[in-house]
Coordinates of C-alpha atoms and ligand atoms in Angstrom, one line a residue:
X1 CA 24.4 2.7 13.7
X2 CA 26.9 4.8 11.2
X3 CA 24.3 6.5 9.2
X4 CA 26.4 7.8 6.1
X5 CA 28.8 4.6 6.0
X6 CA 28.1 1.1 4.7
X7 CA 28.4 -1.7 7.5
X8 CA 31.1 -4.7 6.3
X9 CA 29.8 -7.5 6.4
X10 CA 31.2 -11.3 6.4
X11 CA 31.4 -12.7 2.9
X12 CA 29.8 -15.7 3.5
X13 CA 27.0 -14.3 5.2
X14 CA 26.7 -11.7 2.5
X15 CA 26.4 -14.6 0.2
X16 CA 23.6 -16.1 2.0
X17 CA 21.7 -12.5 2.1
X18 CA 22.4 -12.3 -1.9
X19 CA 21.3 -15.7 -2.7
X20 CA 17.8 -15.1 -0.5
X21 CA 17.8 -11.7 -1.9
X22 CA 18.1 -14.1 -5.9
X23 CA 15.3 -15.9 -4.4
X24 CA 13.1 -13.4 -3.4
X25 CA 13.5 -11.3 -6.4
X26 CA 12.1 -14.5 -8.8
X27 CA 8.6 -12.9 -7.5
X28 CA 9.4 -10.3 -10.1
X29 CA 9.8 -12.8 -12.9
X30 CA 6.3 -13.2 -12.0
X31 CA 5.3 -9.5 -12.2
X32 CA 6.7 -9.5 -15.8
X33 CA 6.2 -12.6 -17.2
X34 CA 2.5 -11.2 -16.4
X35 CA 3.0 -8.0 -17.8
X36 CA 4.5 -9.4 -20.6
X37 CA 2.2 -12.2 -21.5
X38 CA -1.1 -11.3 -22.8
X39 CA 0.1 -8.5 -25.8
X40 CA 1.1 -11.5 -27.6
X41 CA -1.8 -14.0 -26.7
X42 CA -4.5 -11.8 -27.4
X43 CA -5.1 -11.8 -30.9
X44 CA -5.1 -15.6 -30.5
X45 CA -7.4 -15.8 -27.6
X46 CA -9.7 -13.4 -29.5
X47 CA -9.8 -16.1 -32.8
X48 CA -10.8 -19.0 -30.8
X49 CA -13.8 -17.2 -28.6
X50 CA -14.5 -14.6 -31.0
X51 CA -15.5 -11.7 -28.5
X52 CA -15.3 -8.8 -29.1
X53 CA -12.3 -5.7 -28.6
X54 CA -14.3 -4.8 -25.0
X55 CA -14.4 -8.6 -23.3
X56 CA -10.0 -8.3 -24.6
X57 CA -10.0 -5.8 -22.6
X58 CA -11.3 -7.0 -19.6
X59 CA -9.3 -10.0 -19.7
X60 CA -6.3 -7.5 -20.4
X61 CA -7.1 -5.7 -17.2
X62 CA -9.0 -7.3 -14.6
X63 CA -5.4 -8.8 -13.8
X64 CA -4.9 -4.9 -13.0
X65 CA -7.7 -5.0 -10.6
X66 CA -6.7 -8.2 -9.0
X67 CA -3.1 -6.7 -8.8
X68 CA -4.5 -3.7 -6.9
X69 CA -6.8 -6.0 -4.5
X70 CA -3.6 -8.2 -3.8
X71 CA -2.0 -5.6 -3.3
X72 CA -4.5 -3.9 -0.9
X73 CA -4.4 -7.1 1.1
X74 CA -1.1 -7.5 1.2
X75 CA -0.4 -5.1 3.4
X76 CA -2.7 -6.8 6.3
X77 CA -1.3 -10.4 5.5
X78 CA 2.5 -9.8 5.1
X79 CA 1.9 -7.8 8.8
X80 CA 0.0 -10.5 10.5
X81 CA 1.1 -14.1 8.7
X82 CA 4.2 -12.7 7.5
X83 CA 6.5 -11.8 4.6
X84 CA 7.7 -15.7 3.8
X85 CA 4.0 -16.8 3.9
X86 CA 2.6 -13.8 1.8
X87 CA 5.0 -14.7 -1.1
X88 CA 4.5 -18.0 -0.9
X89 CA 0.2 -17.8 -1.1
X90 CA 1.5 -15.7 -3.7
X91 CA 3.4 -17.9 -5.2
X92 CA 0.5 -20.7 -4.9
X93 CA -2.2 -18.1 -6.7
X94 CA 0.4 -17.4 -9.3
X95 CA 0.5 -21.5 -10.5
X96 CA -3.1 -22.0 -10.1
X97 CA -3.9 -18.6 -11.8
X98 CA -1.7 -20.0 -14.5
X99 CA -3.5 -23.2 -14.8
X100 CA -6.8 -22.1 -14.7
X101 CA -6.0 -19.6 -17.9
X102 CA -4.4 -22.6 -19.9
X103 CA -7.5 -24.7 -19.5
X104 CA -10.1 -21.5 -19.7
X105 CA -12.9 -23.3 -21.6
X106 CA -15.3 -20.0 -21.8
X107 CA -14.2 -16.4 -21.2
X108 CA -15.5 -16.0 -18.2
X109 CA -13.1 -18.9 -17.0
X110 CA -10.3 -17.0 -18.4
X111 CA -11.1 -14.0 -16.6
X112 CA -11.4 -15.5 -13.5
X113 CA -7.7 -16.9 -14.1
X114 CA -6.5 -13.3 -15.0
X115 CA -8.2 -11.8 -11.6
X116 CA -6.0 -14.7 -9.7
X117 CA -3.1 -13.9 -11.6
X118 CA -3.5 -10.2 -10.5
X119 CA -4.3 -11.4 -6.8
X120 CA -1.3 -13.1 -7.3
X121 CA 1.3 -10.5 -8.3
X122 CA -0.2 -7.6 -6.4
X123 CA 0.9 -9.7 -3.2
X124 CA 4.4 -10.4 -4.3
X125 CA 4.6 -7.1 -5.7
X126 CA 4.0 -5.7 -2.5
X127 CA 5.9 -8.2 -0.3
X128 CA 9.2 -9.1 -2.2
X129 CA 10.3 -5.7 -2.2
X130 CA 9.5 -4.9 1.0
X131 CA 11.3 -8.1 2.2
X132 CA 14.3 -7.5 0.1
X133 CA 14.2 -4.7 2.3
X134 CA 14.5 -5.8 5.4
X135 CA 16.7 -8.4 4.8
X136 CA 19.6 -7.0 2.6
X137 CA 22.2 -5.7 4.3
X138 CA 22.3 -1.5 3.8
X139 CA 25.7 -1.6 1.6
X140 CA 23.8 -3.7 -1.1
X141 CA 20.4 -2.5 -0.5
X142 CA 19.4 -0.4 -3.2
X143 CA 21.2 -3.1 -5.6
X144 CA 19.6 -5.9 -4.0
X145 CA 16.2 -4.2 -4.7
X146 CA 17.1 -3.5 -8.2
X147 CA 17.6 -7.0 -8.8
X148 CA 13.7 -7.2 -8.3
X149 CA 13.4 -4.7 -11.1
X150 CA 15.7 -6.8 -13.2
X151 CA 13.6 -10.0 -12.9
X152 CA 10.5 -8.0 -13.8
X153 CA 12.5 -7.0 -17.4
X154 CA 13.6 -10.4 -17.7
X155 CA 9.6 -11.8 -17.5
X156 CA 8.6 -9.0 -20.0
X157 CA 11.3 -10.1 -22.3
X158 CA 10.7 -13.7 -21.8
X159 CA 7.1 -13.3 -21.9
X160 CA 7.8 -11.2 -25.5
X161 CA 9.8 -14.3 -26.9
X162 CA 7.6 -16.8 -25.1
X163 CA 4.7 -15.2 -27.2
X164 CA 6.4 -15.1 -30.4
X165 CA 7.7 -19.0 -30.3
X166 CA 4.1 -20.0 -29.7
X167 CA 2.6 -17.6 -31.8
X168 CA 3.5 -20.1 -35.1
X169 CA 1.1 -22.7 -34.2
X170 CA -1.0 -19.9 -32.0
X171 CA -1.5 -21.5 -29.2
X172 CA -2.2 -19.2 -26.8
X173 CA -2.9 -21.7 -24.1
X174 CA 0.8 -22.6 -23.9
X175 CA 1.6 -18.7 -23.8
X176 CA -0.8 -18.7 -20.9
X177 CA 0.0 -22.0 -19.1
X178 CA 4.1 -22.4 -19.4
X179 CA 4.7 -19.9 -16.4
X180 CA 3.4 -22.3 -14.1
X181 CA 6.9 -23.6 -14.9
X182 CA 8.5 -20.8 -13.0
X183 CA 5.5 -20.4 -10.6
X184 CA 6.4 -23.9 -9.2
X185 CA 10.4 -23.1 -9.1
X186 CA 9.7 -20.0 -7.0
X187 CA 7.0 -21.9 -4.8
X188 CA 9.9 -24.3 -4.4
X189 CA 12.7 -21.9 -3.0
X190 CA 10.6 -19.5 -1.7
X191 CA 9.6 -22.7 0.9
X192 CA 13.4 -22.5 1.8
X193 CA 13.7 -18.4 2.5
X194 CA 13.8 -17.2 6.2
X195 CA 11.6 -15.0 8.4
X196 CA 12.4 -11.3 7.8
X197 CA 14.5 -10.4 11.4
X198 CA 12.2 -7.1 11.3
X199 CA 9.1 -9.0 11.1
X200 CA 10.1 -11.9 14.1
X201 CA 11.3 -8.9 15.7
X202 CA 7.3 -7.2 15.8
X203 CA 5.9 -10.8 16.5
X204 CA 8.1 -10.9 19.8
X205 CA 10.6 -13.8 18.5
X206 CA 13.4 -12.0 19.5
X207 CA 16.1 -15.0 19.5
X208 CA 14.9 -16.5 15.7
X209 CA 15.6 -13.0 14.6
X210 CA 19.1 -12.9 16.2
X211 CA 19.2 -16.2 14.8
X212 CA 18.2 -15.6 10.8
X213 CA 20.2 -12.2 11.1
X214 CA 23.5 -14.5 12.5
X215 CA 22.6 -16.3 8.8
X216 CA 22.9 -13.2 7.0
X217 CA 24.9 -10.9 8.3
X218 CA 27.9 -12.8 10.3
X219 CA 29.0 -9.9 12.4
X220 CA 28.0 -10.2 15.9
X221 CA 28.8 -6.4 16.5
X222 CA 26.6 -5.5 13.6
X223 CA 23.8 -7.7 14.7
X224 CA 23.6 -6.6 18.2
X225 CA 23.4 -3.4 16.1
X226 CA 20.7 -4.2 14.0
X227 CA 18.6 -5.7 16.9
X228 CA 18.9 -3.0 18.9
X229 CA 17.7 -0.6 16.3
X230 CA 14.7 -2.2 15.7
X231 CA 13.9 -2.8 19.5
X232 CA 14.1 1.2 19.5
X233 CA 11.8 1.5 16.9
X234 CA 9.5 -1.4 18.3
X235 CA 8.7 1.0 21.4
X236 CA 6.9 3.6 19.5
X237 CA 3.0 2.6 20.3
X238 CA 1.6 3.1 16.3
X239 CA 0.7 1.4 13.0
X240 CA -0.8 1.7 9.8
X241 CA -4.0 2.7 9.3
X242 CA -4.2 4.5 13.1
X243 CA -0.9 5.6 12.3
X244 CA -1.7 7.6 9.3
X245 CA -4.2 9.2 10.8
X246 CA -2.5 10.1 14.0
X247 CA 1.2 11.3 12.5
X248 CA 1.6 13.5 10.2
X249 CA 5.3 12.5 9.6
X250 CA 4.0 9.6 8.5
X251 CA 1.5 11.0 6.2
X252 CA 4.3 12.7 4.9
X253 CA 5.8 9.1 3.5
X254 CA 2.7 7.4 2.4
X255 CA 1.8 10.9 0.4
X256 CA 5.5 10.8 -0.9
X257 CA 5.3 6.9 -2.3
X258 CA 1.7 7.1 -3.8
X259 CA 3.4 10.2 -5.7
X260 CA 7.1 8.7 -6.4
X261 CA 4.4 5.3 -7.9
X262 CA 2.0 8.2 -9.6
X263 CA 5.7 9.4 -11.6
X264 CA 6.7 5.9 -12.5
X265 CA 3.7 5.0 -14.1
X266 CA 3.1 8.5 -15.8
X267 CA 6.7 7.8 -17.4
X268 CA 4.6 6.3 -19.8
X269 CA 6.7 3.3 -19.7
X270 CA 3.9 0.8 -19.6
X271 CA 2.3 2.5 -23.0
X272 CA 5.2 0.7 -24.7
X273 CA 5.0 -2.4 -22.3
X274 CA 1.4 -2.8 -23.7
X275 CA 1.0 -1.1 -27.1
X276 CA 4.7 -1.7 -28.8
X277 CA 3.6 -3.9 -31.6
X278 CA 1.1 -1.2 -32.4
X279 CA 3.4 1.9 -31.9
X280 CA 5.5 -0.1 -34.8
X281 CA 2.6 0.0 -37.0
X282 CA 2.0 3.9 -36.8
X283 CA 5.8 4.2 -37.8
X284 CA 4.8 1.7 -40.8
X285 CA 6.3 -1.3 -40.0
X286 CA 5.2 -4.8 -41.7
X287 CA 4.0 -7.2 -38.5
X288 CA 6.9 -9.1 -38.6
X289 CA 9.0 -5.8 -38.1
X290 CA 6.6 -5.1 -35.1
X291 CA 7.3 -8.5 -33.2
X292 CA 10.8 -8.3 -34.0
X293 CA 10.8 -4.5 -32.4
X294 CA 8.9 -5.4 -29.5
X295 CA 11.6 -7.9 -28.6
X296 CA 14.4 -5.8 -28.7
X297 CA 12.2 -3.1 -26.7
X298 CA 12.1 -6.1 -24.0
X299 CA 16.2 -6.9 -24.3
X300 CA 16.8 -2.9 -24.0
X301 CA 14.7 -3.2 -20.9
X302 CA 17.0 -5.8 -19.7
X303 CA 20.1 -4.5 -20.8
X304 CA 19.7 -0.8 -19.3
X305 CA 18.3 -2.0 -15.9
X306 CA 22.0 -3.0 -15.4
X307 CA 23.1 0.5 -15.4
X308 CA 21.2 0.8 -12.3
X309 CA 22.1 -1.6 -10.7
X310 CA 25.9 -1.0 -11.1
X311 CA 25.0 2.9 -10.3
X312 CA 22.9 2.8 -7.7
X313 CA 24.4 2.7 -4.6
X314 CA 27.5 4.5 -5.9
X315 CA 26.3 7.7 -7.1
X316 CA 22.8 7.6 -5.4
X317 CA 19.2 7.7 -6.2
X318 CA 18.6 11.1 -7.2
X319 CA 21.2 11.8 -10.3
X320 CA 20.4 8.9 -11.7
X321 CA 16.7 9.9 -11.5
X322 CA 17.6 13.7 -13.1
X323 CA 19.7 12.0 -15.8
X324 CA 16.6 9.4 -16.5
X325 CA 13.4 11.4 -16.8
X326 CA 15.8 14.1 -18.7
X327 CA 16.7 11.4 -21.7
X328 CA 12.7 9.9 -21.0
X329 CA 11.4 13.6 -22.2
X330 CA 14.2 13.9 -24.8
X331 CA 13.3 10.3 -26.3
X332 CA 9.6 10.7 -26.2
X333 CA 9.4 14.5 -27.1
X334 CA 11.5 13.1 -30.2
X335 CA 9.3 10.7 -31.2
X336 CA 6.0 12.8 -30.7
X337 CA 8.1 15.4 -33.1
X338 CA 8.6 12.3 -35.9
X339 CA 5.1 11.7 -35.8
X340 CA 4.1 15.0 -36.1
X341 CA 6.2 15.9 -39.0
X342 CA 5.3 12.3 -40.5
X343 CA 7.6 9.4 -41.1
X344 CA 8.1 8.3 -44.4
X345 CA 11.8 7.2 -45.4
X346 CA 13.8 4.3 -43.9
X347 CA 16.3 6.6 -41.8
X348 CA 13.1 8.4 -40.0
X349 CA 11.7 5.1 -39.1
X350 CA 14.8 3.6 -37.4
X351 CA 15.5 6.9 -35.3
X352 CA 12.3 7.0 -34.5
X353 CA 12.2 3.7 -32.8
X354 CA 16.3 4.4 -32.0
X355 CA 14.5 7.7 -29.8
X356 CA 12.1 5.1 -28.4
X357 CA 14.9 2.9 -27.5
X358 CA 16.5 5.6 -25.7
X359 CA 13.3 6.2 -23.6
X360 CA 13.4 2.9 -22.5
X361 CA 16.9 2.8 -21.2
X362 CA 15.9 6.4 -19.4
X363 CA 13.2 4.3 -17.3
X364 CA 14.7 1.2 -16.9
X365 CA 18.1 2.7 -15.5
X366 CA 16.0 4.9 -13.5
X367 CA 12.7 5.2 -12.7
X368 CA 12.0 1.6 -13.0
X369 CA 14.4 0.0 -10.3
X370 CA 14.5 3.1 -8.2
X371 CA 11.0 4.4 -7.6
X372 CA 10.8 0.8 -6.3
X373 CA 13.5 1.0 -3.9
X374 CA 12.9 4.6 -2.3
X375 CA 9.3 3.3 -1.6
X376 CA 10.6 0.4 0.4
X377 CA 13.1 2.5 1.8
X378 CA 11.5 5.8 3.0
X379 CA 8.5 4.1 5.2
X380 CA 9.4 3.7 9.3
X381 CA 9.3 0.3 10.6
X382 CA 5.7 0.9 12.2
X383 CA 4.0 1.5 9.6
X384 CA 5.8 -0.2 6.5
X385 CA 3.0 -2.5 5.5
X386 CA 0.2 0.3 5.1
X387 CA 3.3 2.8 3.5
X388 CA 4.0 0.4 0.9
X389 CA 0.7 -1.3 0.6
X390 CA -0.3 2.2 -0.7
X391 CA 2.2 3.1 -2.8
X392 CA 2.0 -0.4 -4.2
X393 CA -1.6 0.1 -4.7
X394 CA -1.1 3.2 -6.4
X395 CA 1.4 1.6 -8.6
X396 CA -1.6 -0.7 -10.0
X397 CA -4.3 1.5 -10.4
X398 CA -1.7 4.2 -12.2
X399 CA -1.0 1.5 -14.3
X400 CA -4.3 0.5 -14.7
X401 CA -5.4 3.9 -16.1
X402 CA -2.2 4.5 -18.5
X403 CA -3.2 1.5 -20.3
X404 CA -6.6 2.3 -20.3
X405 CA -6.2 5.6 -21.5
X406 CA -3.7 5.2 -24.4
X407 CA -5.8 4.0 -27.5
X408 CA -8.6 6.8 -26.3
X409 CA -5.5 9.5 -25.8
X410 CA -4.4 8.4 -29.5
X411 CA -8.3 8.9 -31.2
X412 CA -8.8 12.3 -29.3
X413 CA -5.4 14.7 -29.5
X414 CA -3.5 12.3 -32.0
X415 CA -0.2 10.3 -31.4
X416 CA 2.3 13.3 -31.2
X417 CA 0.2 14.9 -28.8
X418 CA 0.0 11.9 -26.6
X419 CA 3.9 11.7 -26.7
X420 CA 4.3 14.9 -26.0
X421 CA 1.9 14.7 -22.7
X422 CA 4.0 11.6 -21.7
X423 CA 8.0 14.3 -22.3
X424 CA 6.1 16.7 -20.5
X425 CA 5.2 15.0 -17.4
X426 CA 8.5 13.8 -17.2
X427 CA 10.0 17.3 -17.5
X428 CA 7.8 17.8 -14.6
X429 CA 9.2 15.1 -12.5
X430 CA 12.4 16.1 -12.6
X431 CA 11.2 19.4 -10.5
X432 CA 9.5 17.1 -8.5
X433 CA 12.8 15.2 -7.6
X434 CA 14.4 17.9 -6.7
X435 CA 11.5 19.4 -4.4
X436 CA 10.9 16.2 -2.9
X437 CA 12.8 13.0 -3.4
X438 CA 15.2 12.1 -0.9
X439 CA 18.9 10.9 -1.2
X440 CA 18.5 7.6 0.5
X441 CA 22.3 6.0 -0.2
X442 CA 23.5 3.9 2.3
X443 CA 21.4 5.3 5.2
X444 CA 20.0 3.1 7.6
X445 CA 16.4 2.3 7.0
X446 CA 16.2 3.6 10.7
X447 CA 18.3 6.4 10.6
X448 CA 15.8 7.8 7.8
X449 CA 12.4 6.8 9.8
X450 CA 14.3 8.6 12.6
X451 CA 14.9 11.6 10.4
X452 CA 11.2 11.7 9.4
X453 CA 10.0 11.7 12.5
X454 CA 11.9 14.3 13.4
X455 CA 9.7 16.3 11.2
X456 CA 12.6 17.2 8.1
X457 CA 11.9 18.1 4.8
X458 CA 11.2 14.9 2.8
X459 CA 14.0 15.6 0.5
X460 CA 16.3 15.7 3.9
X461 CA 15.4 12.5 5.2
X462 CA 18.2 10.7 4.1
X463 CA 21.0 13.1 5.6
Ligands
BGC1 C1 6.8 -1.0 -13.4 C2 5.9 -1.7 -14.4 C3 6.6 -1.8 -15.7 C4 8.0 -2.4 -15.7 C5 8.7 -2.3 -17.0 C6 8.2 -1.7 -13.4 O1 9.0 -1.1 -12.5 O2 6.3 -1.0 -12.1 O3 4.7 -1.1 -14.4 O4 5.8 -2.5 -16.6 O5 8.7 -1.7 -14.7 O6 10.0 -2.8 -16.9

């Protein structure tokens, strides 16, 4: 197949890959509406149990460690029942997790609900992506994968306004419970979605995978195509975990996403995901002012992700990187300065939070959509599960200690230190990029294994 050039497909077919592609991507409405969630319902939760600051913040982050265990099996279920019936357990856990933390009737019970939750989204975080993947067509790809990204924003956001509806009457079971709502609309579709051709292809069903792709791409020349690319690939007697340890080109990849999920998180992205509200406070705002902020943090979230999607397989995934972890280490450096200096008038509180604005459109035009997408594009066919079960993995536990760390980071070196740590790793991740990041623009998925293979630099393997 063409390596540098996109392949046309049908319209009609390219419908039917966009619309499973809309489906598939609901998982991340999941991811954020989880995210999102519990900033908002704490305080409540905490009122009506009356435990203490450490049991909040286990029921804050046990859904981390479920995220990273689902995650972590992910990789051995979406291999051996497949991608469908990965997201759609998933999508079971996610309703019952749901449930279970509307109806919590001790703590415990609620943390139990919290570690499904994070069972939950640590599978479809790992296996939408990876589906999306396989089943987009190469044109659309990186698009199609920042659509996943998008829903995420769109279940912080709705999660953020969610939270401040109920959190009149304070009812943080409702917070909790209503996104079984969604949970049961994704269960639904996701019911309808076909086999991934890739996956039928490894099982040995070669004529349903001629048959889905027939679905989705229309083109019998480009199917044929397709097939025979991933026979090719088929041959090569490796996987996963035997696979790491036997090819180093394949170390090479897993090494790459665990660092490319590593960057992402030490964006410090999910410090403002977590902490806005109280971020507000240190720049003295009333708590009205710091709901009200948070919000628009979660609509700018929104809002900017569209710039990658529009960008990113036009100009590629590497500018748009440069250009995002440049204005990240401007906006947070900025801010760090404002607190250092001290912020006392109106004018230095709105550009502060105007340079913390700006560092969320730097991520979510950038590093938020597209470290996604190069990890689900850079791992060959053979070992794809383990590749991206690791990166995924890594994703959680990065996370996991960023939000961890924060409120300690803030009582040891002060706030404007702790900004300044967060502009400084992303002043080192732009070396990073261009050492190691490959340009992965409409490239074949197997064009780039077969590049890897072939033992070129990592930041070559898309050429
Ligand atoms: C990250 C999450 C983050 C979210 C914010 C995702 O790509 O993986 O950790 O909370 O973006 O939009």
């Amino acid at each position: 197949m063409n390596a540098t050039t996109a392949t046309p497909v049908a319209s009609h077919s390219k419908a039917t890959a966009v619309f499973v592609c809309i489906l598939a991507a609901l998982a991340g409405l999941m991811f954020g509406l989880d995210i999102g969630v519990i900033s908002g319902a704490q305080q409540f939760i905490q009122k009506e149990f009356a435990v203490s600051d450490e049991t909040i913040g286990l029921i804050v982050s046990i859904m981390m460690v479920g995220a990273a265990a689902g995650a972590l099996i992910a990789g051995w279920l979406s291999g051996h029942l497949g991608r469908k019936r990965s997201l759609i357990l998933g999508a079971v856990l996610f309703v019952a997790g749901s449930l279970l933390c509307s109806v919590a009737w001790t703590p415990d019970v609620l943390i139990a609900g919290r570690l499904v939750l994070g069972v939950a989204i640590g599978l479809a975080s790992f296996t939408a992506p990876l589906y999306l993947a396989e089943i987009a067509p190469e044109s659309i790809r990186g698009a199609m994968i920042s659509l996943y990204q998008l829903m995420i924003t769109i279940g912080i956001l709705v999660a953020f306004l969610s939270d401040t509806a109920f959190s009149y009457s304070g009812n943080w079971r409702w917070m909790l419970g209503v996104i079984a709502i969604p949970g049961a609309l994704f269960l639904l579709g996701v019911v309808f979605l076909p086999y991934s051709p890739r996956w039928l292809m490894m099982r040995g069903r070669k004529p349903e995978a001629e048959h889905v792709l027939h679905k989705l791409r229309g083109s019998l020349d480009t199917i044929q195509k397709e097939i025979a690319d991933i026979e090719e690939q088929l041959k090569t007697p490796q996987r996963g975990i035997h696979m790491f340890f036997q090819n180093s080109n394949f170390r090479r990849s897993v090494y790459l996403g665990v660092l490319l999920q590593v960057m992402q998180q030490l964006t410090g992205m999910n410090v403002v995901m977590y902490y806005a509200p109280r971020i507000f406070q240190g720049m003295g705002y009333d708590t009205a002012s710091q709901m009200w902020f948070t919000a628009v943090v979660g609509l700018v979230n929104v809002l900017a992700t569209f710039i990658a999607i529009g960008l990113v397989d036009r100009l590629g995934r590497k500018p748009i990187l440069y250009v995002g972890f440049v204005v990240m280490a401007i906006g947070l450096g900025v801010v760090g300065t404002m607190m250092h200096l001290g912020i006392h008038t109106h004018a230095q509180q709105f550009f502060t939070v105007g340079m913390l604005l700006i560092f969320i459109v730097g991520f979510a035009m950038s590093a938020g959509p597209l470290i996604w997408t190069l990890c689900s594009e850079i791992q060959p066919l053979k070992g794809r599960d383990f590749g991206i079960g690791c990166s995924t993995l890594t994703n959680w536990v990065a996370n996991a200690i960023v939000g961890w760390s924060f409120l300690p980071l803030l009582n040891s070196i002060g706030d404007a230190k702790t900004f300044w740590l967060y502009a400084a790793f992303n002043v080192v991740f732009i070396g990073l990029t261009l050492w190691l990041v490959p340009e992965t623009k409409g490239v074949t998925l197997e064009q780039i294994e077969r590049n890897l293979m072939a033992g070129k630099p990592l930041r070559r393997i898309g050429q």
